[in-house]
Structure formats: C-alpha cells, structure tokens
C-alpha cells in the first residue's frame, strides 16, 4: 500500500509535536502576584504602596480620623448655632461631643462677661485636616481646623461696640470617654485668613 505524501507529512508533524510536548514537560503556572495594598500616609495625601500589616493599621487610623472629623463637625455646627443666642448654655449636643478641658472652656466662654453674640453674617468652616504627631490631655488623635467669621458682626454681652469677627486657626485634640470620641483640648489663634 502506498501512502499519500500529504498524509505522511501530517503524520510526521503530529509525531514531532508529540515528542516536543513530551520533552517540554508539564507547564508551570506563573506565580500569581500578591495583592498590592494602598495606604494613605499618616498626614494624609495620595495613597502609597504598603504591606498587609501597614494596610490594616492605616485602615484603623483612617477610621479614627474620619470619626474625629465627624465629632468636630457636630460640635462646630452646634456651637455656631449657639453663638447666635444672647445667653447660650451647654446643650446635650455639646456634652456629647466635648469633655475635659474643652468642655470647661466652652462653659466658661458662654458664661464670660466678654462673650459676644453673633448679630449678623455667617461663620464658615474653611479647613479641617489631620494634625499629626501632637497630643494634649491624653488625646489619641488630633485635627487642624480653620473657621472664618470675618463676614459676621458680634455684639459683646458687656455692652461694648459691635465688632467684626476674625478667622481662627485651631488644633483640636480627641480622646475616648466610655468608648465615645470627644474633643478634650484645643489651642487656637486668630489669623488673617484661613
């Protein structure tokens, strides 16, 4: 029996590929890359590559900063509302967001003869960001805030002339009380602008 030349070439090619496949051995799967984690630096900013342990730590830190921001915004909104009152008092919202030296400061501020009520205009929170590496009164996290009341007019309780507000830059410090994060201390100064 005579074989067809095309059939012989096909059989030869199949035999050669079988030999090559057998010589090549089993293919090794390429290693799967380990997951790449991205961590926001302690001071904030753009995420950078990090390992799994650093990622867990960064997630916990980011959650703490977010919680502190939420507490400060609650306090700020309530205190801003109270500054329109002639005789403000510490409210349950102030007590829910402050403790220690900071609560004492708020109480003294509201009771002071020099307390000034906002007559007109608005105060606005311009900046709220992480304040890294500084602790006061046993704080576990801190923020820097800047609020501007330069567009508002205030009347002092002691009967002096009405005055324009100012911009204030402040560092605020937070600790936990019975599991609740609260403002415990602050340092502030008047500035030209935020």
Coordinates of N, CA and C in Angstrom, one line a residue:
X1 N 0.8 -1.2 0.0 CA 0.0 0.0 0.0 C 0.9 1.2 0.0
X2 N 0.5 2.2 -0.8 CA 1.3 3.4 -0.9 C 0.6 4.5 -0.2
X3 N 1.4 5.2 0.6 CA 0.8 6.3 1.3 C 0.8 7.6 0.6
X4 N -0.1 8.4 0.8 CA -0.2 9.7 0.2 C 0.8 10.7 0.8
X5 N 1.5 11.4 0.0 CA 2.6 12.3 0.5 C 2.0 13.3 1.6
X6 N 0.8 13.8 1.4 CA 0.3 14.8 2.3 C 0.0 14.1 3.6
X7 N -0.5 12.9 3.6 CA -0.8 12.1 4.8 C 0.5 11.9 5.6
X8 N 1.6 11.5 4.9 CA 2.9 11.3 5.5 C 3.4 12.5 6.2
X9 N 3.3 13.7 5.6 CA 3.8 14.9 6.2 C 3.0 15.2 7.5
X10 N 1.6 15.0 7.4 CA 0.8 15.3 8.5 C 1.1 14.4 9.7
X11 N 1.3 13.1 9.4 CA 1.7 12.1 10.5 C 3.1 12.5 11.1
X12 N 4.0 12.9 10.2 CA 5.3 13.3 10.7 C 5.2 14.5 11.6
X13 N 4.4 15.5 11.2 CA 4.3 16.7 12.0 C 3.6 16.4 13.4
X14 N 2.6 15.5 13.4 CA 2.0 15.1 14.6 C 2.9 14.4 15.5
X15 N 3.7 13.5 15.0 CA 4.7 12.8 15.8 C 5.7 13.7 16.4
X16 N 6.2 14.7 15.6 CA 7.2 15.6 16.1 C 6.6 16.5 17.2
X17 N 5.4 16.9 17.0 CA 4.8 17.8 18.1 C 4.6 17.0 19.4
X18 N 4.3 15.7 19.2 CA 4.1 14.8 20.4 C 5.4 14.7 21.2
X19 N 6.5 14.5 20.4 CA 7.8 14.3 21.0 C 8.2 15.7 21.7
X20 N 7.9 16.8 21.0 CA 8.2 18.1 21.6 C 7.4 18.3 22.9
X21 N 6.2 18.0 22.9 CA 5.3 18.2 24.0 C 5.8 17.3 25.2
X22 N 6.2 16.1 24.9 CA 6.7 15.2 25.9 C 8.0 15.7 26.5
X23 N 8.9 16.3 25.7 CA 10.2 16.8 26.1 C 10.0 18.0 27.0
X24 N 9.0 18.8 26.6 CA 8.8 20.1 27.3 C 8.4 19.9 28.8
X25 N 7.7 18.8 29.1 CA 7.3 18.6 30.5 C 6.1 19.4 30.8
X26 N 5.5 19.2 32.0 CA 4.3 19.9 32.3 C 4.6 21.4 32.4
X27 N 3.7 22.2 32.0 CA 3.9 23.7 32.1 C 3.7 24.1 33.5
X28 N 4.5 25.1 34.0 CA 4.4 25.6 35.3 C 3.6 26.8 35.3
X29 N 2.5 26.9 36.1 CA 1.8 28.2 36.1 C 2.6 29.3 36.7
X30 N 2.4 30.5 36.1 CA 3.2 31.6 36.5 C 2.6 32.0 37.9
X31 N 3.5 32.5 38.8 CA 3.0 32.8 40.1 C 2.0 34.0 40.1
X32 N 1.0 33.9 40.9 CA 0.0 35.0 41.0 C 0.6 36.0 41.9
X33 N 0.6 37.3 41.4 CA 1.1 38.3 42.2 C 0.3 38.5 43.5
X34 N 1.1 38.8 44.6 CA 0.4 39.1 45.8 C -0.4 40.4 45.7
X35 N -1.5 40.6 46.4 CA -2.3 41.8 46.3 C -1.5 43.0 46.6
X36 N -1.7 44.1 45.9 CA -1.0 45.3 46.2 C -1.9 46.2 47.1
X37 N -1.4 46.6 48.2 CA -2.2 47.4 49.1 C -1.8 48.9 48.9
X38 N -2.7 49.7 49.2 CA -2.5 51.2 49.1 C -2.9 51.8 50.4
X39 N -1.9 52.6 51.0 CA -2.2 53.2 52.3 C -2.1 54.7 52.2
X40 N -3.0 55.4 52.8 CA -2.9 56.9 52.9 C -1.9 57.2 54.0
X41 N -0.9 58.0 53.7 CA 0.1 58.4 54.8 C -0.6 59.0 56.0
X42 N 0.1 58.9 57.1 CA -0.5 59.5 58.4 C -0.9 60.9 58.2
X43 N -0.2 61.7 57.5 CA -0.5 63.1 57.3 C -1.6 63.3 56.3
X44 N -2.0 62.3 55.6 CA -3.0 62.4 54.5 C -2.3 62.5 53.2
X45 N -3.0 62.7 52.1 CA -2.4 62.8 50.8 C -2.8 61.6 50.0
X46 N -2.0 61.4 48.9 CA -2.2 60.3 48.0 C -1.8 59.0 48.6
X47 N -2.5 57.9 48.3 CA -2.1 56.6 48.8 C -0.8 56.1 48.2
X48 N 0.0 55.3 49.0 CA 1.2 54.8 48.5 C 1.2 53.3 48.7
X49 N 2.0 52.5 48.0 CA 2.0 51.0 48.2 C 2.5 50.7 49.6
X50 N 1.9 49.6 50.2 CA 2.2 49.2 51.5 C 1.9 47.7 51.7
X51 N 2.4 47.1 52.8 CA 2.1 45.7 53.0 C 0.8 45.5 53.8
X52 N 0.4 44.2 54.0 CA -0.8 43.9 54.6 C -1.0 44.4 56.0
X53 N 0.1 44.4 56.8 CA 0.0 44.9 58.2 C -0.1 46.4 58.2
X54 N 0.7 47.1 57.4 CA 0.6 48.5 57.3 C -0.8 48.9 56.8
X55 N -1.4 48.1 55.9 CA -2.7 48.4 55.4 C -3.8 48.4 56.5
X56 N -3.7 47.3 57.3 CA -4.6 47.2 58.4 C -4.5 48.4 59.4
X57 N -3.3 48.8 59.7 CA -3.0 49.9 60.6 C -3.5 51.2 60.0
X58 N -3.3 51.4 58.7 CA -3.8 52.6 58.0 C -5.3 52.6 58.0
X59 N -5.9 51.5 57.8 CA -7.4 51.5 57.8 C -8.0 51.9 59.1
X60 N -7.4 51.4 60.2 CA -7.8 51.8 61.6 C -7.5 53.3 61.8
X61 N -6.4 53.8 61.4 CA -6.0 55.2 61.6 C -7.0 56.1 60.8
X62 N -7.3 55.7 59.5 CA -8.2 56.5 58.7 C -9.6 56.5 59.3
X63 N -10.0 55.4 59.9 CA -11.3 55.4 60.5 C -11.4 56.3 61.7
X64 N -10.3 56.3 62.5 CA -10.2 57.2 63.7 C -10.2 58.7 63.2
X65 N -9.5 59.0 62.2 CA -9.5 60.4 61.7 C -10.9 60.8 61.2
X66 N -11.6 59.9 60.5 CA -12.9 60.1 60.0 C -13.9 60.3 61.1
X67 N -13.8 59.5 62.2 CA -14.6 59.7 63.4 C -14.4 61.0 64.0
X68 N -13.1 61.4 64.2 CA -12.8 62.7 64.8 C -13.4 63.9 63.9
X69 N -13.3 63.8 62.6 CA -13.9 64.8 61.8 C -15.4 64.9 62.0
X70 N -16.0 63.8 62.1 CA -17.5 63.8 62.3 C -17.8 64.4 63.6
X71 N -17.1 64.1 64.7 CA -17.3 64.7 66.0 C -17.1 66.2 66.0
X72 N -16.0 66.6 65.3 CA -15.7 68.1 65.3 C -16.8 68.8 64.5
X73 N -17.3 68.2 63.4 CA -18.3 68.9 62.6 C -19.6 69.0 63.4
X74 N -20.0 68.0 64.2 CA -21.1 68.1 65.0 C -21.0 69.2 66.1
X75 N -19.8 69.2 66.7 CA -19.6 70.3 67.7 C -19.6 71.6 67.1
X76 N -19.0 71.8 65.9 CA -18.9 73.1 65.3 C -20.2 73.6 64.9
X77 N -21.1 72.7 64.3 CA -22.4 73.1 63.9 C -23.2 73.6 65.1
X78 N -23.1 72.9 66.2 CA -23.9 73.3 67.4 C -23.4 74.6 68.0
X79 N -22.1 74.7 68.1 CA -21.5 75.9 68.7 C -21.8 77.1 67.8
X80 N -21.8 76.9 66.5 CA -22.1 78.0 65.6 C -23.5 78.5 65.8
X81 N -24.4 77.5 66.0 CA -25.8 77.8 66.2 C -26.0 78.6 67.5
X82 N -25.3 78.1 68.6 CA -25.4 78.8 69.9 C -24.8 80.2 69.9
X83 N -23.9 80.5 69.1 CA -23.3 81.9 69.1 C -24.3 82.9 68.6
X84 N -25.4 82.5 68.0 CA -26.5 83.4 67.7 C -27.4 83.7 68.9
X85 N -27.2 83.0 70.0 CA -28.0 83.2 71.2 C -27.4 84.2 72.1
X86 N -28.2 85.0 72.7 CA -27.8 86.0 73.7 C -27.2 85.4 74.9
X87 N -27.8 84.3 75.4 CA -27.3 83.6 76.6 C -27.2 82.1 76.3
X88 N -26.2 81.7 75.6 CA -26.1 80.3 75.3 C -25.8 79.4 76.5
X89 N -26.2 78.2 76.5 CA -25.9 77.2 77.5 C -25.4 75.9 76.9
X90 N -24.7 75.2 77.6 CA -24.2 73.9 77.2 C -25.4 73.0 76.9
X91 N -25.5 72.5 75.7 CA -26.6 71.6 75.3 C -26.1 70.2 75.3
X92 N -27.1 69.2 75.2 CA -26.7 67.8 75.2 C -25.8 67.5 74.0
X93 N -25.9 68.2 72.9 CA -25.0 68.0 71.7 C -23.6 68.5 72.1
X94 N -23.4 69.5 72.8 CA -22.1 70.0 73.2 C -21.5 68.9 74.2
X95 N -22.3 68.5 75.1 CA -21.9 67.4 76.1 C -21.5 66.1 75.4
X96 N -22.2 65.8 74.3 CA -22.0 64.6 73.5 C -20.7 64.6 72.7
X97 N -20.2 65.8 72.5 CA -19.0 66.0 71.6 C -17.8 66.5 72.3
X98 N -17.9 66.9 73.6 CA -16.8 67.5 74.3 C -16.7 66.9 75.7
X99 N -15.5 67.0 76.3 CA -15.2 66.6 77.6 C -13.9 67.3 78.1
X100 N -13.6 67.1 79.4 CA -12.4 67.6 80.0 C -12.2 69.1 79.8
X101 N -11.0 69.5 79.5 CA -10.6 70.9 79.4 C -11.4 71.6 78.4
X102 N -11.8 70.9 77.3 CA -12.5 71.6 76.2 C -13.9 71.9 76.7
X103 N -14.6 71.0 77.3 CA -15.9 71.3 77.8 C -15.9 72.4 78.8
X104 N -14.9 72.4 79.7 CA -14.8 73.5 80.7 C -14.6 74.9 80.0
X105 N -13.8 74.9 78.9 CA -13.5 76.1 78.1 C -14.8 76.6 77.5
X106 N -15.6 75.7 77.0 CA -16.9 76.1 76.3 C -17.8 76.7 77.4
X107 N -17.9 76.0 78.6 CA -18.8 76.6 79.6 C -18.4 78.0 80.1
X108 N -17.0 78.2 80.2 CA -16.5 79.5 80.6 C -16.7 80.5 79.6
X109 N -16.6 80.1 78.3 CA -16.8 81.1 77.2 C -18.2 81.6 77.1
X110 N -19.2 80.6 77.3 CA -20.6 81.0 77.3 C -21.0 81.9 78.4
X111 N -20.3 81.7 79.6 CA -20.7 82.5 80.8 C -19.9 83.8 80.9
X112 N -18.8 84.0 80.2 CA -18.0 85.1 80.3 C -18.7 86.4 80.0
X113 N -18.4 87.5 80.8 CA -18.9 88.8 80.5 C -18.5 89.3 79.1
X114 N -17.4 88.8 78.6 CA -16.9 89.3 77.3 C -17.5 88.5 76.1
X115 N -18.4 87.5 76.5 CA -19.0 86.7 75.4 C -19.7 87.6 74.4
X116 N -19.5 87.3 73.1 CA -20.0 88.1 72.0 C -21.0 87.3 71.2
X117 N -22.2 87.7 71.1 CA -23.2 87.1 70.3 C -23.1 87.5 68.9
X118 N -23.4 86.6 67.9 CA -23.3 86.9 66.5 C -24.7 87.6 66.2
X119 N -24.5 88.8 65.7 CA -25.7 89.6 65.3 C -26.1 89.4 63.8
X120 N -25.1 89.3 63.0 CA -25.4 89.1 61.5 C -24.2 88.4 60.9
X121 N -24.5 88.0 59.6 CA -23.4 87.3 58.9 C -23.3 85.8 59.3
X122 N -22.3 85.2 58.6 CA -22.1 83.8 58.8 C -20.7 83.4 59.2
X123 N -20.6 82.3 59.9 CA -19.2 81.8 60.2 C -19.2 80.5 59.3
X124 N -18.0 80.2 58.8 CA -17.9 79.0 57.9 C -16.6 78.3 58.3
X125 N -16.8 77.0 58.3 CA -15.6 76.1 58.5 C -14.9 76.0 57.1
X126 N -13.7 76.5 57.1 CA -12.9 76.5 55.8 C -12.1 75.3 55.6
X127 N -11.4 74.8 56.7 CA -10.5 73.7 56.6 C -10.6 72.8 57.8
X128 N -10.5 71.5 57.5 CA -10.5 70.5 58.6 C -9.6 69.4 58.1
X129 N -8.4 69.2 58.7 CA -7.5 68.2 58.2 C -6.7 67.6 59.4
X130 N -6.0 66.5 59.1 CA -5.2 65.8 60.1 C -4.1 66.7 60.7
X131 N -3.9 66.5 62.0 CA -2.8 67.2 62.7 C -2.0 66.1 63.3
X132 N -0.9 65.8 62.8 CA -0.1 64.6 63.1 C 1.0 64.8 64.1
X133 N 1.1 63.9 65.0 CA 2.2 63.8 65.9 C 2.2 64.7 67.2
X134 N 1.0 65.3 67.5 CA 0.9 66.1 68.6 C -0.2 65.6 69.5
X135 N 0.0 65.5 70.8 CA -1.1 65.1 71.7 C -1.2 66.1 72.9
X136 N -2.4 66.3 73.4 CA -2.6 67.1 74.6 C -3.7 66.4 75.4
X137 N -3.6 66.5 76.7 CA -4.6 66.0 77.6 C -4.9 64.5 77.3
X138 N -3.9 63.7 76.9 CA -4.1 62.3 76.7 C -4.8 62.0 75.4
X139 N -4.8 62.9 74.4 CA -5.5 62.7 73.2 C -4.9 61.5 72.4
X140 N -5.8 60.9 71.6 CA -5.4 59.8 70.7 C -5.4 60.2 69.2
X141 N -6.0 61.3 68.9 CA -6.0 61.8 67.5 C -6.2 63.3 67.6
X142 N -5.7 64.0 66.6 CA -5.9 65.5 66.6 C -6.1 66.0 65.1
X143 N -6.8 67.1 65.1 CA -7.1 67.7 63.8 C -6.7 69.2 63.8
X144 N -6.5 69.8 62.6 CA -6.3 71.2 62.5 C -7.6 71.7 61.8
X145 N -8.1 72.8 62.3 CA -9.3 73.4 61.7 C -9.1 74.9 61.5
X146 N -9.7 75.4 60.5 CA -9.7 76.9 60.4 C -11.1 77.3 60.0
X147 N -11.7 78.2 60.8 CA -13.0 78.8 60.5 C -12.9 80.3 60.5
X148 N -13.8 80.8 59.6 CA -13.8 82.2 59.3 C -15.1 82.9 59.7
X149 N -15.1 83.9 60.6 CA -16.3 84.6 60.9 C -16.1 86.1 60.6
X150 N -15.1 86.4 59.7 CA -14.8 87.8 59.3 C -16.0 88.5 58.6
X151 N -16.9 87.7 58.1 CA -18.1 88.3 57.4 C -19.2 88.5 58.4
X152 N -19.0 88.2 59.7 CA -20.1 88.3 60.7 C -19.8 89.5 61.6
X153 N -20.9 90.0 62.3 CA -20.8 91.0 63.3 C -21.2 90.5 64.6
X154 N -20.4 90.8 65.7 CA -20.7 90.3 67.0 C -20.9 91.5 68.0
X155 N -21.8 91.2 68.9 CA -22.1 92.2 70.0 C -21.7 91.7 71.3
X156 N -20.8 92.3 72.1 CA -20.4 91.8 73.4 C -21.5 91.9 74.4
X157 N -21.5 91.0 75.3 CA -22.5 90.9 76.4 C -22.3 92.1 77.3
X158 N -21.1 92.6 77.5 CA -20.8 93.6 78.4 C -21.1 95.0 77.9
X159 N -21.8 95.1 76.7 CA -22.3 96.3 76.2 C -21.3 97.1 75.4
X160 N -20.2 96.6 75.0 CA -19.2 97.3 74.1 C -19.8 97.4 72.7
X161 N -19.0 98.1 71.8 CA -19.5 98.3 70.5 C -19.4 96.9 69.7
X162 N -20.3 96.8 68.7 CA -20.3 95.6 67.8 C -18.9 95.6 67.1
X163 N -18.5 94.4 66.9 CA -17.2 94.2 66.2 C -17.3 93.1 65.1
X164 N -16.4 93.2 64.1 CA -16.3 92.2 63.1 C -15.6 90.9 63.6
X165 N -16.0 89.8 63.1 CA -15.4 88.5 63.5 C -14.0 88.4 62.9
X166 N -13.3 87.3 63.2 CA -12.0 87.0 62.7 C -11.9 85.6 62.2
X167 N -10.8 85.3 61.6 CA -10.6 83.9 61.2 C -9.8 83.3 62.3
X168 N -10.0 82.0 62.6 CA -9.4 81.3 63.7 C -8.8 80.0 63.2
X169 N -7.5 79.8 63.5 CA -6.8 78.5 63.2 C -6.7 77.8 64.5
X170 N -7.2 76.5 64.6 CA -7.1 75.8 65.9 C -6.7 74.4 65.6
X171 N -6.0 73.9 66.6 CA -5.7 72.4 66.7 C -6.6 71.9 67.8
X172 N -7.3 70.8 67.5 CA -8.2 70.2 68.4 C -7.8 68.7 68.7
X173 N -8.0 68.3 69.9 CA -7.5 67.0 70.4 C -8.6 66.2 70.9
X174 N -8.6 64.9 70.6 CA -9.7 64.0 70.9 C -9.3 62.8 71.8
X175 N -10.1 62.4 72.7 CA -9.9 61.2 73.5 C -11.2 60.4 73.6
X176 N -11.2 59.2 74.1 CA -12.4 58.4 74.2 C -12.9 58.5 75.7
X177 N -14.2 58.6 75.9 CA -14.8 58.6 77.2 C -15.9 57.5 77.1
X178 N -15.8 56.4 77.8 CA -16.8 55.4 77.8 C -17.0 54.9 76.3
X179 N -15.9 54.8 75.6 CA -16.0 54.4 74.2 C -16.4 55.4 73.2
X180 N -16.7 56.7 73.6 CA -17.1 57.7 72.7 C -16.0 58.7 72.5
X181 N -15.7 59.0 71.3 CA -14.7 60.0 70.9 C -15.2 61.4 71.1
X182 N -14.4 62.2 71.9 CA -14.9 63.6 72.2 C -13.7 64.6 72.1
X183 N -14.0 65.8 71.9 CA -13.0 66.9 71.9 C -12.6 67.1 73.4
X184 N -11.3 67.1 73.7 CA -10.8 67.3 75.0 C -9.9 68.5 75.3
X185 N -9.4 69.0 74.2 CA -8.5 70.2 74.3 C -8.3 70.9 73.0
X186 N -7.8 72.1 73.1 CA -7.6 72.9 71.8 C -6.6 73.9 72.1
X187 N -6.0 74.4 71.0 CA -5.1 75.6 71.0 C -5.5 76.3 69.8
X188 N -5.7 77.6 69.9 CA -6.2 78.4 68.8 C -5.6 79.8 68.7
X189 N -5.6 80.4 67.6 CA -5.1 81.7 67.4 C -5.8 82.4 66.2
X190 N -6.0 83.7 66.4 CA -6.6 84.5 65.3 C -5.6 84.6 64.2
X191 N -6.1 84.5 63.0 CA -5.2 84.6 61.8 C -5.9 85.6 60.8
X192 N -5.1 86.1 59.8 CA -5.7 87.0 58.8 C -6.7 86.3 57.9
X193 N -6.4 85.1 57.6 CA -7.3 84.3 56.7 C -7.0 82.8 56.8
X194 N -8.0 82.0 56.5 CA -7.8 80.5 56.5 C -7.0 80.1 55.3

